[in-house]
């Protein structure tokens, strides 16, 4: 069987689509935990305090392309336009996962000969690798078991009136008018039409995170609930 050529996809477009080839596979970093070091009189070393936050990760790729000499600058502009902003990044050797890109840094494009160009691109990403399956809507029974690290799900509630969403014995109360989306990552609540509904919920978004392993999830009888678990791992 012929091996699949290594490629990457950003914002739903592949590098090969733009005529880019990867010269070297990237090192895959892990998000390091933020640690504060506090000096205390009488101690022979600083006290390490974990903040619970993790640093962004950087993924750097060395790339090249081949283009007719008269179109070389136009190709470079095309690539710069594509590799800009936020989006999802994935690789052919890990098709089940993706990274959330916050920004992109491009080094200078070098022209080795008239037709060949080289450049390095660095993706600044959130510190977790996300599982594509975790982007899909799940029924409660499908979302209860989290096989990865702590995740920040999206809860989609349907119904009318007051209800209580309970996750691992912690609750959020909500007033629902047909539909309500509770996004624990963005810490926002809104309707499907985009109307903000933050004042319609009472409780802490952090209480609705899904811990690794088994979780208990329930909602008041008469209301519907689907969950986008946003599974992720280091």
PDB file of C-alpha atoms in Angstrom:
ATOM      1  CA  UNK A   1       0.000   0.000   0.000  1.00  0.00           C
ATOM      2  CA  UNK A   2       1.320   3.412  -0.959  1.00  0.00           C
ATOM      3  CA  UNK A   3       2.010   5.677   2.014  1.00  0.00           C
ATOM      4  CA  UNK A   4      -0.089   8.842   2.324  1.00  0.00           C
ATOM      5  CA  UNK A   5       2.000  11.940   1.712  1.00  0.00           C
ATOM      6  CA  UNK A   6       2.313  14.075   4.839  1.00  0.00           C
ATOM      7  CA  UNK A   7       0.090  17.125   4.636  1.00  0.00           C
ATOM      8  CA  UNK A   8      -1.633  19.616   6.907  1.00  0.00           C
ATOM      9  CA  UNK A   9      -5.016  21.318   6.783  1.00  0.00           C
ATOM     10  CA  UNK A  10      -5.800  24.803   8.040  1.00  0.00           C
ATOM     11  CA  UNK A  11      -9.216  26.440   7.850  1.00  0.00           C
ATOM     12  CA  UNK A  12     -10.512  23.522   5.731  1.00  0.00           C
ATOM     13  CA  UNK A  13      -7.799  23.890   3.057  1.00  0.00           C
ATOM     14  CA  UNK A  14      -4.773  21.632   2.645  1.00  0.00           C
ATOM     15  CA  UNK A  15      -1.187  22.680   2.072  1.00  0.00           C
ATOM     16  CA  UNK A  16      -1.033  20.496  -1.041  1.00  0.00           C
ATOM     17  CA  UNK A  17      -4.028  22.388  -2.471  1.00  0.00           C
ATOM     18  CA  UNK A  18      -1.818  25.491  -2.405  1.00  0.00           C
ATOM     19  CA  UNK A  19       1.150  23.647  -3.917  1.00  0.00           C
ATOM     20  CA  UNK A  20       3.007  23.542  -0.600  1.00  0.00           C
ATOM     21  CA  UNK A  21       5.123  20.592   0.511  1.00  0.00           C
ATOM     22  CA  UNK A  22       6.408  20.038   4.052  1.00  0.00           C
ATOM     23  CA  UNK A  23      10.158  19.662   4.281  1.00  0.00           C
ATOM     24  CA  UNK A  24      10.209  18.388   7.845  1.00  0.00           C
ATOM     25  CA  UNK A  25       7.513  16.958  10.102  1.00  0.00           C
ATOM     26  CA  UNK A  26       6.939  19.191  13.130  1.00  0.00           C
ATOM     27  CA  UNK A  27       7.683  18.408  16.744  1.00  0.00           C
ATOM     28  CA  UNK A  28       4.401  18.095  18.626  1.00  0.00           C
ATOM     29  CA  UNK A  29       4.558  20.045  21.910  1.00  0.00           C
ATOM     30  CA  UNK A  30       2.563  19.616  25.107  1.00  0.00           C
ATOM     31  CA  UNK A  31       0.926  22.537  26.860  1.00  0.00           C
ATOM     32  CA  UNK A  32       3.033  23.327  29.900  1.00  0.00           C
ATOM     33  CA  UNK A  33       1.270  24.221  33.119  1.00  0.00           C
ATOM     34  CA  UNK A  34       1.736  27.766  34.407  1.00  0.00           C
ATOM     35  CA  UNK A  35       3.673  27.766  37.700  1.00  0.00           C
ATOM     36  CA  UNK A  36       4.305  30.757  39.971  1.00  0.00           C
ATOM     37  CA  UNK A  37       7.351  30.676  42.224  1.00  0.00           C
ATOM     38  CA  UNK A  38       6.996  32.516  45.516  1.00  0.00           C
ATOM     39  CA  UNK A  39       9.943  33.286  47.778  1.00  0.00           C
ATOM     40  CA  UNK A  40       9.138  32.790  51.465  1.00  0.00           C
ATOM     41  CA  UNK A  41      11.472  33.850  54.261  1.00  0.00           C
ATOM     42  CA  UNK A  42      12.964  30.848  55.999  1.00  0.00           C
ATOM     43  CA  UNK A  43      12.577  28.467  53.065  1.00  0.00           C
ATOM     44  CA  UNK A  44      15.679  27.323  51.213  1.00  0.00           C
ATOM     45  CA  UNK A  45      13.878  27.348  47.842  1.00  0.00           C
ATOM     46  CA  UNK A  46      10.885  29.155  46.284  1.00  0.00           C
ATOM     47  CA  UNK A  47       7.427  27.659  46.712  1.00  0.00           C
ATOM     48  CA  UNK A  48       5.916  26.419  43.426  1.00  0.00           C
ATOM     49  CA  UNK A  49       2.228  27.291  43.052  1.00  0.00           C
ATOM     50  CA  UNK A  50       0.331  25.742  40.133  1.00  0.00           C
ATOM     51  CA  UNK A  51      -2.203  28.139  38.636  1.00  0.00           C
ATOM     52  CA  UNK A  52      -4.244  25.501  36.810  1.00  0.00           C
ATOM     53  CA  UNK A  53      -3.680  27.329  33.511  1.00  0.00           C
ATOM     54  CA  UNK A  54      -1.538  26.092  30.631  1.00  0.00           C
ATOM     55  CA  UNK A  55       0.641  27.958  28.160  1.00  0.00           C
ATOM     56  CA  UNK A  56      -0.128  28.147  24.452  1.00  0.00           C
ATOM     57  CA  UNK A  57       1.863  25.774  22.265  1.00  0.00           C
ATOM     58  CA  UNK A  58       3.783  26.565  19.093  1.00  0.00           C
ATOM     59  CA  UNK A  59       3.883  24.206  16.118  1.00  0.00           C
ATOM     60  CA  UNK A  60       6.457  25.138  13.469  1.00  0.00           C
ATOM     61  CA  UNK A  61       6.591  23.719   9.946  1.00  0.00           C
ATOM     62  CA  UNK A  62       9.330  24.165   7.379  1.00  0.00           C
ATOM     63  CA  UNK A  63       7.636  24.401   3.989  1.00  0.00           C
ATOM     64  CA  UNK A  64       8.482  24.846   0.341  1.00  0.00           C
ATOM     65  CA  UNK A  65       6.749  25.402  -2.985  1.00  0.00           C
ATOM     66  CA  UNK A  66       7.553  25.453  -6.673  1.00  0.00           C
ATOM     67  CA  UNK A  67       6.066  28.075  -8.986  1.00  0.00           C
ATOM     68  CA  UNK A  68       6.799  29.577 -12.401  1.00  0.00           C
ATOM     69  CA  UNK A  69       9.240  32.448 -11.987  1.00  0.00           C
ATOM     70  CA  UNK A  70       6.744  35.030 -13.254  1.00  0.00           C
ATOM     71  CA  UNK A  71       4.069  33.841 -10.785  1.00  0.00           C
ATOM     72  CA  UNK A  72       6.347  33.286  -7.779  1.00  0.00           C
ATOM     73  CA  UNK A  73       5.402  36.487  -5.933  1.00  0.00           C
ATOM     74  CA  UNK A  74       1.694  35.926  -6.613  1.00  0.00           C
ATOM     75  CA  UNK A  75       1.985  32.426  -5.092  1.00  0.00           C
ATOM     76  CA  UNK A  76       3.717  33.863  -2.024  1.00  0.00           C
ATOM     77  CA  UNK A  77       0.866  36.369  -1.593  1.00  0.00           C
ATOM     78  CA  UNK A  78      -1.694  33.580  -1.929  1.00  0.00           C
ATOM     79  CA  UNK A  79       0.024  31.561   0.803  1.00  0.00           C
ATOM     80  CA  UNK A  80       0.321  34.552   3.133  1.00  0.00           C
ATOM     81  CA  UNK A  81      -3.389  35.296   2.716  1.00  0.00           C
ATOM     82  CA  UNK A  82      -4.318  31.694   3.566  1.00  0.00           C
ATOM     83  CA  UNK A  83      -1.966  31.315   6.549  1.00  0.00           C
ATOM     84  CA  UNK A  84      -3.437  34.129   8.591  1.00  0.00           C
ATOM     85  CA  UNK A  85      -5.830  34.441  11.511  1.00  0.00           C
ATOM     86  CA  UNK A  86      -7.572  31.772  13.572  1.00  0.00           C
ATOM     87  CA  UNK A  87      -8.821  28.325  12.603  1.00  0.00           C
ATOM     88  CA  UNK A  88      -8.442  24.588  13.032  1.00  0.00           C
ATOM     89  CA  UNK A  89      -5.179  22.829  12.192  1.00  0.00           C
ATOM     90  CA  UNK A  90      -4.880  19.097  11.550  1.00  0.00           C
ATOM     91  CA  UNK A  91      -2.316  16.678  10.120  1.00  0.00           C
ATOM     92  CA  UNK A  92      -2.661  13.624   7.901  1.00  0.00           C
ATOM     93  CA  UNK A  93      -0.825  11.422  10.403  1.00  0.00           C
ATOM     94  CA  UNK A  94      -3.409  12.264  13.098  1.00  0.00           C
ATOM     95  CA  UNK A  95      -6.716  12.574  11.206  1.00  0.00           C
ATOM     96  CA  UNK A  96      -8.835  12.077  14.333  1.00  0.00           C
ATOM     97  CA  UNK A  97      -7.633  15.269  16.059  1.00  0.00           C
ATOM     98  CA  UNK A  98      -7.043  18.983  15.528  1.00  0.00           C
ATOM     99  CA  UNK A  99      -5.489  22.046  17.164  1.00  0.00           C
ATOM    100  CA  UNK A 100      -7.228  25.373  17.791  1.00  0.00           C
ATOM    101  CA  UNK A 101      -5.017  28.036  16.197  1.00  0.00           C
ATOM    102  CA  UNK A 102      -5.090  31.478  17.817  1.00  0.00           C
ATOM    103  CA  UNK A 103      -2.636  33.194  15.470  1.00  0.00           C
ATOM    104  CA  UNK A 104      -0.065  32.432  12.779  1.00  0.00           C
ATOM    105  CA  UNK A 105       3.491  33.716  12.364  1.00  0.00           C
ATOM    106  CA  UNK A 106       5.214  33.539   8.978  1.00  0.00           C
ATOM    107  CA  UNK A 107       8.940  33.967   8.477  1.00  0.00           C
ATOM    108  CA  UNK A 108      10.324  35.622   5.346  1.00  0.00           C
ATOM    109  CA  UNK A 109       9.869  33.747   2.068  1.00  0.00           C
ATOM    110  CA  UNK A 110      13.256  32.846   0.598  1.00  0.00           C
ATOM    111  CA  UNK A 111      13.817  32.179  -3.081  1.00  0.00           C
ATOM    112  CA  UNK A 112      16.540  29.572  -3.491  1.00  0.00           C
ATOM    113  CA  UNK A 113      16.284  29.561  -7.283  1.00  0.00           C
ATOM    114  CA  UNK A 114      13.871  31.268  -9.678  1.00  0.00           C
ATOM    115  CA  UNK A 115      11.080  28.696  -9.204  1.00  0.00           C
ATOM    116  CA  UNK A 116      11.595  27.437  -5.650  1.00  0.00           C
ATOM    117  CA  UNK A 117      10.505  29.102  -2.422  1.00  0.00           C
ATOM    118  CA  UNK A 118      10.928  28.221   1.231  1.00  0.00           C
ATOM    119  CA  UNK A 119       9.345  29.535   4.407  1.00  0.00           C
ATOM    120  CA  UNK A 120       8.657  28.581   8.027  1.00  0.00           C
ATOM    121  CA  UNK A 121       5.203  28.926   9.527  1.00  0.00           C
ATOM    122  CA  UNK A 122       4.470  28.826  13.260  1.00  0.00           C
ATOM    123  CA  UNK A 123       0.952  28.147  14.528  1.00  0.00           C
ATOM    124  CA  UNK A 124       0.214  29.530  18.005  1.00  0.00           C
ATOM    125  CA  UNK A 125      -2.339  27.095  19.422  1.00  0.00           C
ATOM    126  CA  UNK A 126      -4.427  26.492  22.500  1.00  0.00           C
ATOM    127  CA  UNK A 127      -2.568  24.080  24.809  1.00  0.00           C
ATOM    128  CA  UNK A 128      -4.759  21.041  24.094  1.00  0.00           C
ATOM    129  CA  UNK A 129      -5.170  18.702  21.130  1.00  0.00           C
ATOM    130  CA  UNK A 130      -8.893  18.301  20.388  1.00  0.00           C
ATOM    131  CA  UNK A 131     -10.707  15.164  19.233  1.00  0.00           C
ATOM    132  CA  UNK A 132     -12.873  15.625  16.121  1.00  0.00           C
ATOM    133  CA  UNK A 133     -15.473  13.180  17.400  1.00  0.00           C
ATOM    134  CA  UNK A 134     -15.932  15.483  20.381  1.00  0.00           C
ATOM    135  CA  UNK A 135     -17.309  18.222  18.096  1.00  0.00           C
ATOM    136  CA  UNK A 136     -20.436  16.152  17.387  1.00  0.00           C
ATOM    137  CA  UNK A 137     -23.688  16.432  19.327  1.00  0.00           C
ATOM    138  CA  UNK A 138     -24.133  13.574  21.815  1.00  0.00           C
ATOM    139  CA  UNK A 139     -27.025  12.272  23.850  1.00  0.00           C
ATOM    140  CA  UNK A 140     -26.442  12.232  27.611  1.00  0.00           C
ATOM    141  CA  UNK A 141     -25.479   8.554  27.699  1.00  0.00           C
ATOM    142  CA  UNK A 142     -22.903   9.083  24.924  1.00  0.00           C
ATOM    143  CA  UNK A 143     -21.279  12.077  26.638  1.00  0.00           C
ATOM    144  CA  UNK A 144     -21.166  10.798  30.229  1.00  0.00           C
ATOM    145  CA  UNK A 145     -17.865   8.967  29.814  1.00  0.00           C
ATOM    146  CA  UNK A 146     -14.908  11.231  29.033  1.00  0.00           C
ATOM    147  CA  UNK A 147     -11.896   9.140  27.865  1.00  0.00           C
ATOM    148  CA  UNK A 148      -9.592  12.179  27.733  1.00  0.00           C
ATOM    149  CA  UNK A 149      -8.620  15.150  29.911  1.00  0.00           C
ATOM    150  CA  UNK A 150     -11.026  17.581  31.549  1.00  0.00           C
ATOM    151  CA  UNK A 151     -13.196  19.150  28.850  1.00  0.00           C
ATOM    152  CA  UNK A 152     -15.367  22.250  28.509  1.00  0.00           C
ATOM    153  CA  UNK A 153     -18.551  21.134  26.768  1.00  0.00           C
ATOM    154  CA  UNK A 154     -21.436  22.929  25.097  1.00  0.00           C
ATOM    155  CA  UNK A 155     -24.923  22.063  26.382  1.00  0.00           C
ATOM    156  CA  UNK A 156     -27.917  22.573  24.087  1.00  0.00           C
ATOM    157  CA  UNK A 157     -31.224  22.699  25.972  1.00  0.00           C
ATOM    158  CA  UNK A 158     -34.683  22.644  24.390  1.00  0.00           C
ATOM    159  CA  UNK A 159     -38.011  23.318  26.107  1.00  0.00           C
ATOM    160  CA  UNK A 160     -39.886  26.129  27.805  1.00  0.00           C
ATOM    161  CA  UNK A 161     -39.687  27.384  31.369  1.00  0.00           C
ATOM    162  CA  UNK A 162     -37.258  26.966  34.251  1.00  0.00           C
ATOM    163  CA  UNK A 163     -34.967  23.957  34.458  1.00  0.00           C
ATOM    164  CA  UNK A 164     -31.906  22.714  36.320  1.00  0.00           C
ATOM    165  CA  UNK A 165     -28.874  21.227  34.575  1.00  0.00           C
ATOM    166  CA  UNK A 166     -26.904  18.986  36.926  1.00  0.00           C
ATOM    167  CA  UNK A 167     -23.354  17.762  36.278  1.00  0.00           C
ATOM    168  CA  UNK A 168     -21.590  15.722  38.948  1.00  0.00           C
ATOM    169  CA  UNK A 169     -23.952  17.018  41.680  1.00  0.00           C
ATOM    170  CA  UNK A 170     -23.332  20.675  40.730  1.00  0.00           C
ATOM    171  CA  UNK A 171     -26.107  22.695  39.151  1.00  0.00           C
ATOM    172  CA  UNK A 172     -26.926  25.542  36.828  1.00  0.00           C
ATOM    173  CA  UNK A 173     -30.473  26.918  36.738  1.00  0.00           C
ATOM    174  CA  UNK A 174     -31.781  28.278  33.447  1.00  0.00           C
ATOM    175  CA  UNK A 175     -34.862  29.912  31.992  1.00  0.00           C
ATOM    176  CA  UNK A 176     -35.428  28.502  28.511  1.00  0.00           C
ATOM    177  CA  UNK A 177     -37.592  29.858  25.713  1.00  0.00           C
ATOM    178  CA  UNK A 178     -37.590  27.059  23.110  1.00  0.00           C
ATOM    179  CA  UNK A 179     -33.787  26.718  23.065  1.00  0.00           C
ATOM    180  CA  UNK A 180     -30.702  27.725  25.023  1.00  0.00           C
ATOM    181  CA  UNK A 181     -27.017  27.007  24.400  1.00  0.00           C
ATOM    182  CA  UNK A 182     -24.660  26.990  27.383  1.00  0.00           C
ATOM    183  CA  UNK A 183     -21.029  27.261  26.215  1.00  0.00           C
ATOM    184  CA  UNK A 184     -18.739  26.506  29.142  1.00  0.00           C
ATOM    185  CA  UNK A 185     -15.519  27.282  27.241  1.00  0.00           C
ATOM    186  CA  UNK A 186     -16.579  30.793  26.198  1.00  0.00           C
ATOM    187  CA  UNK A 187     -18.662  31.176  29.394  1.00  0.00           C
ATOM    188  CA  UNK A 188     -21.643  32.374  27.385  1.00  0.00           C
ATOM    189  CA  UNK A 189     -25.313  31.454  27.081  1.00  0.00           C
ATOM    190  CA  UNK A 190     -27.286  32.287  23.946  1.00  0.00           C
ATOM    191  CA  UNK A 191     -30.152  31.287  21.676  1.00  0.00           C
ATOM    192  CA  UNK A 192     -29.712  29.567  18.318  1.00  0.00           C
ATOM    193  CA  UNK A 193     -30.330  32.912  16.581  1.00  0.00           C
ATOM    194  CA  UNK A 194     -27.348  34.404  18.447  1.00  0.00           C
ATOM    195  CA  UNK A 195     -29.317  36.383  21.043  1.00  0.00           C
ATOM    196  CA  UNK A 196     -27.262  36.580  24.239  1.00  0.00           C
ATOM    197  CA  UNK A 197     -28.991  35.035  27.267  1.00  0.00           C
ATOM    198  CA  UNK A 198     -26.359  35.258  30.018  1.00  0.00           C
ATOM    199  CA  UNK A 199     -28.910  36.689  32.470  1.00  0.00           C
ATOM    200  CA  UNK A 200     -31.137  33.639  32.001  1.00  0.00           C
ATOM    201  CA  UNK A 201     -28.704  31.288  33.790  1.00  0.00           C
ATOM    202  CA  UNK A 202     -27.596  31.111  37.409  1.00  0.00           C
ATOM    203  CA  UNK A 203     -24.506  29.139  38.408  1.00  0.00           C
ATOM    204  CA  UNK A 204     -20.849  28.665  37.529  1.00  0.00           C
ATOM    205  CA  UNK A 205     -19.797  27.473  34.087  1.00  0.00           C
ATOM    206  CA  UNK A 206     -16.791  25.735  35.635  1.00  0.00           C
ATOM    207  CA  UNK A 207     -19.171  23.432  37.520  1.00  0.00           C
ATOM    208  CA  UNK A 208     -20.344  21.983  34.193  1.00  0.00           C
ATOM    209  CA  UNK A 209     -16.928  20.823  32.966  1.00  0.00           C
ATOM    210  CA  UNK A 210     -16.582  17.099  32.250  1.00  0.00           C
ATOM    211  CA  UNK A 211     -13.931  15.366  34.349  1.00  0.00           C
ATOM    212  CA  UNK A 212     -11.898  12.425  32.991  1.00  0.00           C
ATOM    213  CA  UNK A 213     -13.800   9.165  33.324  1.00  0.00           C
ATOM    214  CA  UNK A 214     -17.451   8.776  34.287  1.00  0.00           C
ATOM    215  CA  UNK A 215     -19.693  11.835  34.745  1.00  0.00           C
ATOM    216  CA  UNK A 216     -23.254  12.183  35.987  1.00  0.00           C
ATOM    217  CA  UNK A 217     -25.421  14.455  33.809  1.00  0.00           C
ATOM    218  CA  UNK A 218     -29.139  15.177  34.105  1.00  0.00           C
ATOM    219  CA  UNK A 219     -31.729  17.851  33.369  1.00  0.00           C
ATOM    220  CA  UNK A 220     -35.209  18.631  34.632  1.00  0.00           C
ATOM    221  CA  UNK A 221     -37.887  16.316  33.222  1.00  0.00           C
ATOM    222  CA  UNK A 222     -39.632  17.720  30.152  1.00  0.00           C
ATOM    223  CA  UNK A 223     -36.519  19.385  28.710  1.00  0.00           C
ATOM    224  CA  UNK A 224     -34.277  18.058  25.956  1.00  0.00           C
ATOM    225  CA  UNK A 225     -30.489  18.054  26.197  1.00  0.00           C
ATOM    226  CA  UNK A 226     -27.683  17.296  23.752  1.00  0.00           C
ATOM    227  CA  UNK A 227     -24.005  17.814  24.511  1.00  0.00           C
ATOM    228  CA  UNK A 228     -20.975  18.715  22.412  1.00  0.00           C
ATOM    229  CA  UNK A 229     -18.289  17.332  24.754  1.00  0.00           C
ATOM    230  CA  UNK A 230     -15.254  19.075  23.181  1.00  0.00           C
ATOM    231  CA  UNK A 231     -12.999  16.187  24.192  1.00  0.00           C
ATOM    232  CA  UNK A 232      -9.334  17.117  24.375  1.00  0.00           C
ATOM    233  CA  UNK A 233      -5.973  15.806  25.535  1.00  0.00           C
ATOM    234  CA  UNK A 234      -2.440  17.040  26.168  1.00  0.00           C
TER     235      UNK A 234
END
